[in-house]
XYZ file of N, CA and C in Angstrom:
813
model
N 0.606 -1.370 -0.007
C -0.175 -0.203 -0.034
C 1.067 1.472 0.037
N 0.417 2.033 -1.137
C 1.699 3.449 -1.244
C 1.679 4.345 0.629
N 2.228 4.989 0.967
C 2.707 5.580 2.085
C 1.133 7.273 1.571
N 0.647 7.648 2.434
C 0.103 9.105 2.419
C 0.532 9.780 1.388
N 1.723 9.932 1.713
C 2.646 11.483 0.441
C 2.485 10.576 -0.848
N 3.189 9.606 -0.923
C 3.257 9.284 -2.101
C 2.223 8.492 -3.022
N 0.687 9.024 -2.510
C -0.778 8.665 -2.530
C -0.932 10.384 -3.856
N -0.569 11.166 -2.539
C -1.310 12.198 -2.983
C -0.543 12.643 -4.213
N 0.671 12.844 -3.998
C 1.766 12.866 -5.437
C 1.512 12.071 -6.483
N 0.325 10.979 -6.904
C -0.531 10.103 -7.950
C -1.386 10.171 -8.095
N -1.789 11.505 -6.992
C -3.568 11.648 -7.426
C -2.947 13.036 -8.098
N -2.237 13.868 -7.457
C -1.414 15.423 -8.247
C -1.841 15.128 -9.551
N -0.321 13.676 -9.630
C 0.302 13.636 -11.109
C -1.133 13.065 -12.017
N -1.996 12.026 -11.903
C -2.803 12.153 -12.956
C -3.993 13.421 -12.962
N -4.232 14.074 -12.154
C -5.122 15.871 -12.162
C -3.721 16.258 -13.268
N -2.835 16.435 -12.700
C -2.467 17.612 -13.886
C -1.712 17.669 -15.883
N -2.097 15.523 -15.538
C -1.884 15.399 -16.617
C -3.571 14.505 -17.478
N -5.139 14.781 -16.891
C -6.073 15.139 -17.471
C -6.048 15.356 -18.825
N -6.433 14.667 -19.432
C -6.872 14.265 -20.967
C -8.721 15.580 -20.970
N -8.427 16.662 -22.327
C -9.783 17.092 -22.387
C -10.841 15.843 -22.681
N -12.219 16.425 -22.178
C -13.287 16.323 -22.496
C -13.415 15.645 -23.658
N -13.960 14.775 -24.135
C -14.464 14.452 -25.955
C -12.730 14.039 -26.243
N -11.533 14.075 -26.038
C -10.677 13.673 -26.511
C -10.435 12.269 -27.077
N -11.133 11.323 -26.812
C -10.905 9.997 -27.347
C -12.068 9.824 -28.572
N -11.568 9.385 -29.587
C -12.787 8.609 -30.927
C -13.501 7.679 -30.559
N -14.474 7.331 -30.385
C -15.545 6.505 -30.392
C -15.695 5.344 -31.393
N -15.298 5.766 -32.491
C -15.724 5.722 -33.950
C -15.130 3.911 -34.337
N -15.848 2.936 -34.069
C -15.051 1.469 -34.328
C -14.500 1.589 -35.744
N -14.819 2.256 -36.366
C -14.020 2.157 -37.902
C -14.948 1.926 -38.607
N -15.277 0.687 -40.167
C -15.713 0.829 -41.015
C -17.334 0.289 -40.508
N -18.153 1.321 -40.975
C -19.387 1.246 -40.162
C -20.279 -0.421 -41.235
N -21.207 -0.910 -40.526
C -21.593 -1.966 -41.051
C -21.827 -2.307 -42.802
N -21.486 -3.265 -43.335
C -21.738 -3.927 -44.858
C -23.129 -4.590 -44.653
N -24.175 -4.687 -45.331
C -25.071 -5.785 -45.464
C -25.469 -5.553 -47.196
N -25.455 -7.097 -47.284
C -25.102 -7.601 -48.640
C -26.566 -8.414 -48.524
N -26.997 -7.810 -49.926
C -28.248 -8.396 -50.473
C -28.063 -9.200 -51.411
N -28.904 -10.097 -51.855
C -29.187 -10.301 -53.333
C -30.423 -9.762 -54.207
N -30.092 -10.185 -55.270
C -30.760 -9.738 -55.981
C -32.255 -9.428 -56.243
N -33.063 -10.343 -55.410
C -34.324 -10.049 -55.065
C -34.085 -8.647 -53.600
N -33.325 -8.742 -53.328
C -33.541 -7.313 -51.800
C -33.652 -8.669 -50.629
N -33.433 -9.362 -51.047
C -32.723 -10.824 -49.215
C -32.043 -10.687 -48.816
N -32.018 -10.342 -47.403
C -30.344 -9.889 -46.632
C -29.699 -11.146 -46.567
N -28.604 -11.236 -46.456
C -28.366 -12.793 -46.430
C -26.377 -13.041 -45.703
N -26.062 -11.576 -45.326
C -25.338 -11.547 -44.350
C -24.942 -9.787 -44.598
N -24.560 -10.224 -43.146
C -23.705 -8.505 -42.011
C -22.504 -8.315 -41.813
N -21.758 -7.156 -41.852
C -20.411 -7.550 -41.207
C -20.515 -5.771 -41.595
N -19.272 -5.819 -39.500
C -19.192 -4.508 -39.549
C -19.695 -4.337 -38.435
N -19.192 -2.390 -37.833
C -20.057 -1.901 -36.830
C -21.406 -1.534 -36.989
N -22.517 -1.385 -36.262
C -23.699 -0.636 -36.961
C -23.709 0.777 -35.944
N -23.886 1.390 -36.952
C -24.132 3.152 -36.105
C -25.387 3.620 -37.079
N -26.549 4.326 -35.915
C -27.593 4.530 -36.091
C -27.619 6.496 -36.211
N -29.023 6.552 -36.105
C -28.700 8.012 -35.905
C -28.172 8.837 -34.277
N -27.811 9.971 -34.396
C -27.432 10.189 -33.143
C -28.195 10.687 -32.394
N -28.803 10.168 -31.175
C -29.926 10.855 -30.214
C -29.988 12.350 -29.836
N -30.742 12.950 -29.660
C -30.904 14.413 -29.242
C -32.072 14.316 -27.984
N -31.775 15.299 -26.885
C -32.367 15.121 -25.705
C -33.855 15.132 -26.187
N -34.215 15.985 -27.579
C -35.834 15.842 -27.993
C -36.502 14.291 -28.428
N -35.394 14.021 -29.021
C -36.020 12.328 -29.076
C -35.807 11.136 -28.864
N -35.209 11.302 -27.004
C -34.619 10.045 -26.832
C -35.912 10.026 -25.825
N -36.256 8.246 -26.215
C -37.675 7.765 -25.104
C -37.400 8.225 -24.048
N -38.652 8.518 -23.703
C -38.629 8.581 -22.121
C -38.056 7.394 -21.434
N -38.692 6.204 -21.872
C -39.172 4.747 -21.396
C -37.234 4.462 -21.416
N -36.569 4.742 -22.020
C -35.351 4.311 -21.925
C -34.192 4.909 -21.214
N -34.605 6.292 -21.137
C -33.461 7.701 -19.895
C -34.757 7.047 -19.079
N -35.815 6.476 -18.398
C -35.452 5.693 -17.381
C -35.366 4.691 -17.201
N -35.168 3.204 -17.713
C -34.651 2.432 -17.640
C -33.117 2.304 -17.196
N -32.426 3.150 -18.159
C -30.931 2.993 -18.105
C -30.343 3.527 -16.816
N -30.955 5.023 -16.011
C -31.214 5.321 -14.894
C -31.304 4.417 -13.623
N -32.654 4.192 -14.377
C -32.830 2.915 -13.152
C -31.923 1.882 -12.801
N -31.374 1.211 -13.858
C -30.252 0.299 -13.485
C -28.948 0.415 -13.815
N -28.401 1.653 -13.412
C -26.871 2.058 -13.833
C -26.642 3.158 -12.825
N -27.602 3.795 -13.030
C -26.912 4.989 -11.664
C -28.742 5.812 -11.816
N -29.223 5.134 -10.356
C -30.218 6.028 -9.957
C -30.273 7.047 -8.975
N -29.471 7.908 -8.741
C -28.862 9.322 -7.917
C -28.174 10.084 -9.342
N -28.432 9.315 -10.737
C -27.880 9.908 -11.465
C -28.539 12.167 -11.165
N -29.505 12.102 -10.993
C -29.751 13.400 -10.928
C -29.264 14.260 -9.695
N -29.054 13.550 -8.824
C -28.710 14.365 -7.219
C -27.128 14.448 -7.625
N -26.293 13.573 -8.015
C -24.944 13.538 -7.748
C -24.196 14.180 -8.322
N -22.465 14.528 -8.440
C -22.079 15.348 -9.413
C -20.992 14.791 -10.188
N -21.489 13.649 -10.412
C -20.324 13.057 -11.223
C -19.661 11.683 -10.601
N -19.112 11.946 -9.055
C -19.204 10.498 -8.514
C -19.929 10.086 -7.487
N -20.586 9.075 -7.471
C -22.258 8.426 -6.546
C -21.262 8.161 -5.337
N -20.652 8.447 -3.959
C -19.958 7.659 -3.112
C -20.669 6.871 -2.512
N -22.257 6.991 -2.178
C -23.001 6.636 -1.891
C -23.150 5.050 -2.775
N -23.558 5.407 -3.974
C -23.383 4.189 -4.300
C -22.341 3.308 -4.681
N -21.229 4.400 -4.198
C -19.809 2.905 -4.598
C -20.270 1.873 -3.146
N -20.668 3.156 -2.097
C -20.865 2.037 -0.945
C -21.565 1.034 -0.880
N -22.474 1.382 -1.635
C -23.795 -0.151 -1.434
C -23.258 -1.018 -2.883
N -22.474 -0.776 -4.115
C -22.383 -1.654 -4.886
C -21.146 -2.395 -4.512
N -20.285 -1.963 -3.172
C -19.509 -3.274 -2.523
C -19.906 -3.732 -1.717
N -21.260 -3.028 -1.054
C -21.613 -4.369 0.118
C -22.945 -5.130 -0.734
N -23.173 -5.633 -1.847
C -23.531 -5.665 -2.659
C -23.185 -7.005 -3.370
N -21.890 -6.228 -3.832
C -21.178 -7.323 -4.413
C -20.460 -8.347 -3.695
N -19.973 -7.963 -2.081
C -19.488 -8.432 -0.910
C -20.759 -9.822 -0.503
N -21.384 -9.611 0.209
C -23.039 -10.444 0.393
C -23.434 -10.833 -0.421
N -22.886 -10.753 -2.041
C -23.761 -11.245 -3.379
C -22.338 -12.647 -3.817
N -21.351 -12.183 -2.967
C -20.543 -13.045 -3.716
C -19.805 -13.375 -5.065
N -19.854 -12.136 -5.798
C -19.040 -11.686 -6.952
C -19.735 -10.293 -7.172
N -19.102 -10.312 -8.367
C -19.618 -8.498 -9.028
C -20.939 -8.840 -9.799
N -21.874 -8.146 -8.640
C -23.547 -8.024 -9.594
C -23.746 -6.399 -9.323
N -23.116 -5.275 -9.127
C -23.177 -4.189 -9.370
C -22.118 -3.127 -9.345
N -22.089 -2.214 -10.563
C -21.114 -1.432 -10.818
C -20.731 -0.403 -10.159
N -19.784 0.362 -9.568
C -19.685 1.274 -8.617
C -19.926 2.703 -9.550
N -19.574 2.655 -10.815
C -19.560 3.726 -11.673
C -20.740 4.532 -12.460
N -20.457 5.857 -11.755
C -22.044 6.659 -12.671
C -22.287 6.491 -14.352
N -23.533 6.917 -14.415
C -23.531 7.226 -15.501
C -22.374 8.308 -15.956
N -21.622 9.578 -15.364
C -21.208 10.422 -15.932
C -19.754 9.900 -16.469
N -19.425 8.919 -14.926
C -18.128 8.005 -15.196
C -18.207 7.451 -16.493
N -19.376 6.764 -16.457
C -18.757 5.460 -17.710
C -18.714 7.009 -18.862
N -19.633 7.939 -19.187
C -19.135 8.725 -20.563
C -18.082 9.212 -20.601
N -17.485 9.604 -19.548
C -15.746 10.377 -19.842
C -14.938 9.229 -20.161
N -15.498 7.483 -19.259
C -14.516 7.056 -19.789
C -14.965 6.425 -21.436
N -15.773 6.659 -21.824
C -15.992 6.204 -23.227
C -15.137 7.096 -24.461
N -15.669 8.746 -23.571
C -15.049 9.273 -24.828
C -13.945 10.241 -24.585
N -13.121 10.091 -23.609
C -11.718 11.083 -22.853
C -10.849 9.888 -21.971
N -11.289 8.833 -22.241
C -9.971 7.947 -21.281
C -9.953 6.940 -22.461
N -8.633 6.315 -22.058
C -8.557 4.447 -22.505
C -9.611 3.701 -21.557
N -9.698 2.569 -22.149
C -10.236 1.466 -21.172
C -9.137 0.452 -20.396
N -8.042 0.822 -20.594
C -7.367 -0.054 -19.584
C -8.146 0.399 -17.905
N -7.324 -0.695 -17.402
C -8.120 -0.720 -15.614
C -6.759 -0.537 -14.613
N -6.852 0.368 -14.647
C -5.372 1.266 -13.787
C -6.043 1.898 -12.528
N -5.189 2.179 -11.303
C -5.850 3.302 -10.473
C -5.886 4.777 -11.446
N -4.805 5.171 -11.994
C -4.731 6.211 -12.710
C -6.227 6.746 -13.899
N -6.529 5.484 -14.213
C -7.628 5.803 -15.117
C -8.840 6.108 -14.167
N -9.292 5.575 -13.029
C -10.091 5.887 -12.553
C -10.217 6.770 -11.396
N -8.685 6.871 -11.016
C -8.632 8.787 -10.586
C -9.338 9.403 -11.561
N -8.090 9.747 -12.781
C -8.398 10.439 -13.981
C -10.419 10.531 -14.151
N -10.725 9.276 -14.065
C -12.322 8.833 -14.330
C -13.459 9.690 -13.168
N -12.402 9.895 -12.557
C -12.987 11.023 -11.094
C -13.144 12.062 -11.629
N -11.909 12.579 -11.428
C -12.168 13.864 -11.816
C -12.815 14.157 -13.038
N -12.944 13.562 -14.361
C -13.391 14.171 -15.777
C -14.706 14.056 -15.354
N -15.284 13.077 -14.281
C -17.106 13.133 -14.575
C -17.205 14.327 -13.779
N -15.866 14.966 -12.487
C -16.946 15.828 -11.413
C -16.544 17.528 -13.269
N -16.372 17.347 -13.882
C -15.513 18.808 -14.688
C -16.495 17.786 -15.761
N -17.141 17.333 -16.523
C -18.188 17.194 -17.117
C -19.270 17.834 -16.540
N -19.634 17.271 -15.693
C -20.896 17.329 -14.407
C -21.064 18.996 -14.590
N -19.836 20.079 -14.536
C -19.647 21.348 -14.073
C -19.986 22.052 -15.391
N -19.580 21.236 -16.679
C -19.640 21.930 -18.503
C -20.853 21.612 -18.779
N -21.499 20.322 -18.451
C -22.616 19.690 -19.335
C -23.931 19.556 -18.471
N -25.178 19.824 -18.847
C -26.279 19.133 -18.227
C -25.923 17.909 -18.547
N -27.124 17.526 -17.010
C -27.607 16.052 -16.982
C -27.978 15.417 -18.939
N -28.588 16.268 -19.456
C -29.897 15.843 -20.604
C -28.197 15.381 -21.265
N -27.357 16.402 -21.367
C -26.527 16.070 -22.151
C -25.058 14.968 -22.298
N -24.974 14.457 -20.882
C -24.091 13.687 -20.001
C -25.142 12.144 -20.973
N -26.758 12.234 -21.216
C -27.499 11.247 -20.751
C -27.480 10.464 -22.083
N -27.519 12.012 -22.721
C -27.877 11.779 -24.643
C -26.268 11.037 -24.939
N -25.782 12.343 -24.238
C -23.813 11.565 -25.032
C -23.840 9.764 -24.691
N -23.810 9.148 -23.481
C -23.613 8.324 -23.069
C -24.697 6.966 -23.536
N -25.604 7.790 -24.324
C -26.672 6.590 -24.991
C -26.201 6.780 -26.434
N -25.655 7.543 -26.738
C -25.128 7.474 -28.367
C -23.787 7.044 -28.497
N -22.622 6.796 -27.178
C -21.646 5.862 -27.832
C -21.551 4.662 -26.879
N -22.439 4.125 -26.313
C -22.262 2.600 -25.388
C -22.212 2.130 -26.156
N -21.802 0.839 -26.155
C -21.791 -0.338 -27.032
C -22.825 -1.468 -26.548
N -23.763 -1.354 -27.296
C -25.051 -2.698 -26.896
C -24.730 -4.697 -27.515
N -23.442 -4.323 -28.069
C -23.777 -6.208 -28.581
C -23.914 -6.295 -29.793
N -23.316 -6.976 -30.395
C -23.604 -7.469 -31.864
C -23.102 -6.451 -32.817
N -22.112 -5.794 -32.274
C -22.187 -4.350 -33.327
C -22.802 -3.083 -33.436
N -23.408 -3.096 -32.039
C -24.309 -1.958 -32.484
C -23.362 -0.935 -31.489
N -23.349 0.399 -31.748
C -22.843 1.106 -30.852
C -23.894 2.741 -30.922
N -24.202 2.838 -29.994
C -25.098 3.660 -29.543
C -26.376 2.852 -29.482
N -27.359 3.945 -28.774
C -28.724 3.265 -28.512
C -29.938 3.175 -29.610
N -30.038 3.828 -30.379
C -30.731 4.162 -32.072
C -29.601 3.406 -33.359
N -28.744 2.430 -33.135
C -27.815 1.631 -33.976
C -28.834 0.459 -33.424
N -28.695 -0.402 -31.787
C -28.538 -0.642 -30.763
C -30.340 -1.211 -31.405
N -31.303 -0.408 -31.582
C -32.743 -0.195 -31.641
C -32.581 -0.901 -32.755
N -32.005 -0.358 -34.039
C -31.972 -0.829 -35.348
C -31.815 -2.401 -35.696
N -30.356 -2.438 -34.909
C -29.825 -4.061 -35.045
C -30.525 -4.923 -34.512
N -31.592 -4.757 -33.017
C -32.370 -6.362 -32.324
C -33.738 -5.666 -32.961
N -34.061 -4.379 -32.846
C -35.997 -4.301 -33.238
C -36.170 -3.853 -34.642
N -35.187 -3.862 -35.450
C -35.619 -3.042 -36.788
C -36.087 -2.025 -37.168
N -36.299 -0.625 -35.875
C -36.686 0.346 -35.771
C -36.148 1.302 -35.273
N -36.346 2.944 -34.961
C -35.093 3.600 -34.530
C -35.216 4.193 -32.948
N -34.481 4.448 -32.417
C -34.778 4.168 -31.015
C -36.111 5.012 -30.307
N -36.606 6.140 -31.127
C -37.505 6.718 -30.041
C -39.123 5.881 -30.441
N -38.963 4.826 -31.059
C -40.602 4.127 -31.043
C -40.532 2.679 -30.647
N -39.427 2.566 -29.672
C -39.226 1.372 -28.742
C -40.144 1.247 -27.721
N -40.556 0.221 -27.266
C -41.359 0.142 -26.644
C -40.893 0.022 -25.138
N -41.723 -0.004 -24.274
C -41.299 -0.758 -22.470
C -40.669 -1.970 -22.777
N -40.663 -2.971 -22.760
C -40.065 -3.897 -23.049
C -38.842 -4.229 -24.079
N -38.883 -3.530 -24.456
C -37.569 -3.724 -24.920
C -36.134 -2.485 -25.201
N -37.068 -1.098 -24.551
C -35.890 0.101 -23.773
C -35.261 -1.230 -22.756
N -35.927 -1.705 -22.041
C -35.682 -2.618 -20.761
C -34.991 -3.172 -21.143
N -34.765 -3.973 -22.579
C -33.966 -5.072 -22.705
C -32.676 -3.795 -23.228
N -32.707 -3.210 -23.619
C -31.574 -2.374 -24.647
C -30.520 -1.931 -23.065
N -31.425 -1.588 -22.501
C -30.895 -0.578 -21.234
C -29.846 -1.890 -20.215
N -30.470 -2.798 -20.209
C -29.665 -4.201 -19.211
C -28.825 -4.641 -20.121
N -28.502 -4.181 -21.501
C -27.695 -4.746 -22.203
C -26.134 -3.987 -22.083
N -26.125 -2.922 -21.643
C -24.584 -2.146 -21.493
C -24.332 -3.082 -20.508
N -24.345 -3.355 -19.122
C -23.167 -4.064 -18.438
C -22.457 -4.930 -19.002
N -23.196 -5.905 -19.842
C -22.486 -7.084 -20.724
C -23.273 -7.189 -21.800
N -22.629 -6.388 -22.658
C -23.453 -6.057 -24.201
C -23.031 -7.806 -24.992
N -21.716 -8.248 -24.800
C -21.369 -9.334 -25.654
C -21.857 -10.601 -24.580
N -21.986 -10.550 -23.783
C -22.621 -11.300 -23.047
C -24.369 -11.920 -23.564
N -25.079 -10.719 -23.012
C -26.231 -10.750 -22.843
C -26.911 -10.158 -24.474
N -25.949 -9.842 -25.563
C -26.839 -9.177 -26.819
C -27.785 -10.897 -27.433
N -29.269 -10.604 -27.368
C -30.085 -10.771 -27.700
C -29.888 -12.254 -28.559
N -29.602 -11.679 -29.842
C -29.027 -12.752 -30.771
C -28.371 -13.742 -30.542
N -27.167 -13.762 -28.917
C -26.534 -14.932 -29.076
C -27.477 -15.474 -27.713
N -28.441 -14.230 -26.643
C -28.289 -14.977 -25.747
C -29.847 -14.641 -25.197
N -30.616 -14.660 -26.103
C -32.210 -14.285 -26.187
C -32.405 -14.414 -24.700
N -32.234 -15.139 -23.494
C -32.703 -16.200 -22.213
C -32.535 -14.927 -21.494
N -30.893 -14.446 -21.267
C -29.923 -13.800 -20.699
C -30.584 -12.628 -20.694
N -30.660 -11.948 -21.792
C -31.247 -10.981 -22.094
C -32.359 -10.314 -21.789
N -33.477 -11.463 -21.804
C -34.930 -11.305 -21.022
C -34.854 -11.421 -19.395
N -33.987 -12.211 -19.255
C -33.445 -12.514 -17.694
C -33.043 -10.681 -16.893
N -32.194 -10.259 -17.896
C -32.105 -9.341 -17.334
C -33.056 -7.886 -17.747
N -33.512 -8.115 -18.732
C -34.562 -6.945 -18.725
C -35.486 -7.235 -17.642
N -35.602 -7.941 -17.388
C -37.298 -8.196 -16.157
C -36.279 -7.554 -14.486
N -34.965 -7.539 -15.083
C -34.633 -6.744 -13.695
C -34.631 -5.677 -13.523
N -34.227 -5.109 -15.093
C -34.649 -3.477 -15.226
C -35.773 -2.962 -14.994
N -36.788 -3.723 -15.335
C -38.420 -3.157 -15.090
C -38.295 -3.275 -13.431
N -38.167 -4.190 -12.649
C -37.709 -4.588 -11.359
C -37.363 -2.900 -10.944
N -36.232 -2.600 -11.422
C -36.026 -1.261 -10.985
C -36.208 -0.192 -11.212
N -36.909 -0.476 -12.026
C -37.561 0.591 -12.640
C -39.395 1.302 -11.765
N -39.629 -0.280 -11.432
C -40.979 0.227 -10.279
C -39.922 0.866 -8.959
N -39.142 0.382 -8.744
C -38.169 0.581 -7.550
C -37.871 2.125 -7.466
N -37.647 2.702 -8.146
C -37.244 4.087 -8.843
C -38.747 5.105 -8.749
N -39.773 4.362 -9.153
C -40.931 4.932 -9.505
C -41.010 5.482 -10.381
N -40.235 4.796 -11.756
C -40.301 5.387 -12.629
C -41.755 4.558 -13.936
N -42.364 3.587 -13.514
C -43.425 2.727 -14.182
C -44.245 1.892 -12.914
N -45.571 1.676 -12.560
C -46.118 0.880 -11.422
C -45.858 -0.619 -11.577
N -46.103 -1.749 -10.616
C -45.654 -2.461 -10.396
C -46.867 -3.629 -12.297
N -48.069 -2.897 -12.028
C -48.747 -3.461 -12.985
C -48.255 -2.942 -14.998
N -47.429 -1.951 -14.894
C -46.990 -1.493 -16.148
C -45.790 -2.216 -16.194
N -44.998 -2.997 -15.254
C -43.663 -4.259 -15.125
C -44.510 -5.167 -15.596
N -45.514 -5.766 -14.641
C -46.032 -6.940 -14.937
C -46.415 -7.411 -16.572
N -47.283 -6.136 -17.048
C -47.369 -6.362 -18.311
C -46.042 -5.962 -19.530
N -45.558 -5.514 -19.262
C -43.942 -5.433 -19.992
C -43.508 -6.261 -20.257
N -43.137 -7.557 -19.085
C -43.044 -8.902 -19.022
C -43.363 -9.727 -19.834
N -44.918 -9.453 -19.617
C -45.291 -10.201 -20.274
C -45.568 -10.398 -21.979
N -45.462 -9.361 -22.170
C -45.313 -9.162 -23.681
C -44.259 -9.378 -24.193
N -44.328 -10.061 -25.756
C -43.432 -10.535 -26.871
C -42.587 -9.984 -26.909
N -41.013 -9.607 -27.049
C -39.565 -9.364 -27.191
C -39.933 -10.421 -28.885
N -39.931 -9.679 -29.902
C -39.253 -10.189 -30.928
C -37.983 -9.713 -31.741
N -37.296 -9.985 -32.408
C -36.363 -9.525 -32.508
C -36.006 -9.523 -34.499
N -35.799 -8.303 -35.063
C -35.577 -8.283 -36.253
C -34.473 -8.333 -36.420
N -33.496 -8.913 -36.744
C -31.987 -8.785 -36.939
C -31.742 -9.458 -38.224
N -30.865 -8.658 -38.718
C -30.294 -9.072 -39.979
C -29.079 -10.346 -39.669
N -29.113 -11.505 -40.451
C -28.508 -12.695 -40.272
C -26.988 -12.468 -40.268
N -26.630 -13.447 -39.722
C -24.812 -13.370 -38.958
C -24.225 -13.825 -40.272
N -23.545 -13.291 -40.517
C -22.236 -13.588 -41.640
C -22.222 -15.330 -42.193
N -23.087 -15.930 -43.089
C -22.577 -17.632 -43.001
C -21.721 -17.758 -43.217
N -21.366 -19.330 -42.595
C -19.978 -19.846 -42.790
C -19.611 -20.261 -44.646
N -18.258 -19.994 -44.806
C -17.654 -20.248 -46.200
C -17.993 -18.837 -46.984
N -18.419 -17.695 -46.081
C -18.617 -16.268 -47.323
C -17.508 -15.472 -46.792
N -16.398 -16.041 -46.124
C -16.211 -14.003 -46.040
C -14.641 -14.124 -46.403
N -14.400 -14.927 -47.801
C -13.954 -14.563 -49.161
C -14.637 -13.555 -49.928
N -15.780 -14.174 -50.035
C -16.470 -13.412 -51.062
C -16.641 -11.928 -49.674
N -17.212 -11.603 -49.029
C -17.465 -10.191 -47.900
C -15.943 -9.708 -48.261
N -15.103 -10.222 -47.887
C -13.511 -9.183 -48.032
C -13.457 -9.059 -49.409
N -13.975 -8.912 -50.270
C -14.235 -8.675 -51.959
C -15.063 -7.599 -51.751
N -16.589 -7.723 -51.171
C -17.644 -7.345 -51.465
C -17.517 -5.729 -50.712
N -16.598 -6.094 -49.448
C -16.380 -4.817 -48.683
C -15.357 -3.745 -49.234
N -14.139 -4.526 -49.280
C -12.903 -3.866 -50.532
C -13.548 -3.014 -51.455
N -14.617 -2.959 -52.415
C -15.451 -2.474 -53.821
C -15.757 -1.375 -53.067
N -16.621 -1.556 -51.781
C -17.645 -1.229 -51.639
C -17.307 0.382 -50.777
N -15.926 0.049 -49.844
C -15.687 1.506 -49.218
C -14.473 2.079 -50.494
N -14.133 1.422 -51.651
C -14.099 2.345 -52.572
C -14.451 3.444 -53.122
N -15.800 2.397 -53.270
C -16.886 2.877 -54.139
C -17.338 4.703 -53.130
N -17.657 4.747 -51.812
C -18.496 5.118 -51.221
C -17.294 5.841 -50.631
N -16.300 5.546 -50.774
C -14.702 6.496 -49.814
C -15.486 7.274 -48.764
N -16.349 6.510 -47.750
C -16.723 6.947 -46.427
C -16.646 6.479 -45.427
N -16.912 5.328 -45.762
C -16.826 4.400 -44.933
C -18.243 4.672 -44.062
N -19.829 4.700 -44.765
C -20.979 4.973 -44.674
C -22.045 3.562 -44.059
N -22.866 3.196 -43.656
C -23.199 2.269 -43.829
C -23.241 1.688 -45.308
N -23.389 0.372 -45.657
C -23.493 0.419 -47.879
C -23.884 -1.114 -47.506
N -24.934 -0.955 -48.702
C -25.959 -2.193 -48.910
C -25.298 -2.533 -50.507
N -25.398 -3.695 -50.902
C -24.647 -3.999 -51.695
C -25.348 -5.109 -52.271
N -25.205 -5.412 -53.880
C -26.241 -6.848 -54.253
C -25.112 -7.609 -54.515
N -25.896 -8.953 -54.514
C -25.140 -9.994 -54.990
C -25.141 -10.476 -56.309
N -23.824 -10.027 -57.044
C -23.943 -10.157 -58.417
C -24.285 -11.607 -58.945
């Protein structure tokens, strides 16, 4: 354990080397390529899905309420770092025998995605806290929440809530139903593990947890939560890349990039 003096110098060094807010590009690279047959039937996809950037005006209230309920219940009352939330998470993780809840606020997650590397070090955690305080002083809560939802990863190559809504449900985020919004909100903690295209059962169980959290925060009633749980969630997802077609998709992707020269989402027909 570091002596107090050394720890203070370490914290000071982390503060003096803070990067600017928004200094990290969250663009995952080439956009999704959707390959269609001559009859318009989609038979393969590849790459990262990007939807429209949400604004405060088109952010669906149910999605905002769901993400706050499950990720950061005190979002509107803390200043970027929530000591009470950290203590609660530590207690639940200790008594639950594992990591069941994270202690990072939505603001901390936002600055981590947009301003810091993803390395798990003490220095990064210290800088994350300082940047969260800075973000809260410079941005509105609405800007932070929308910014987070526009950059978070939701699994299956979908970056941002609108991309996830289109990827999983075939609709823009502003048209999400309550059970769909709850399912998306539940993905950000473990997107690769819970992506409904791979683990629909796990995603549904997590969505039920989100709905209960929304009841506990007063966002919805128990009756509304029960109705949402009973409603069937239908996935409308593009197919995964079929085995044995990678060589063909490599060629199509190179052609699409050369033709568009922008990296925008592309659609190509099979010859």
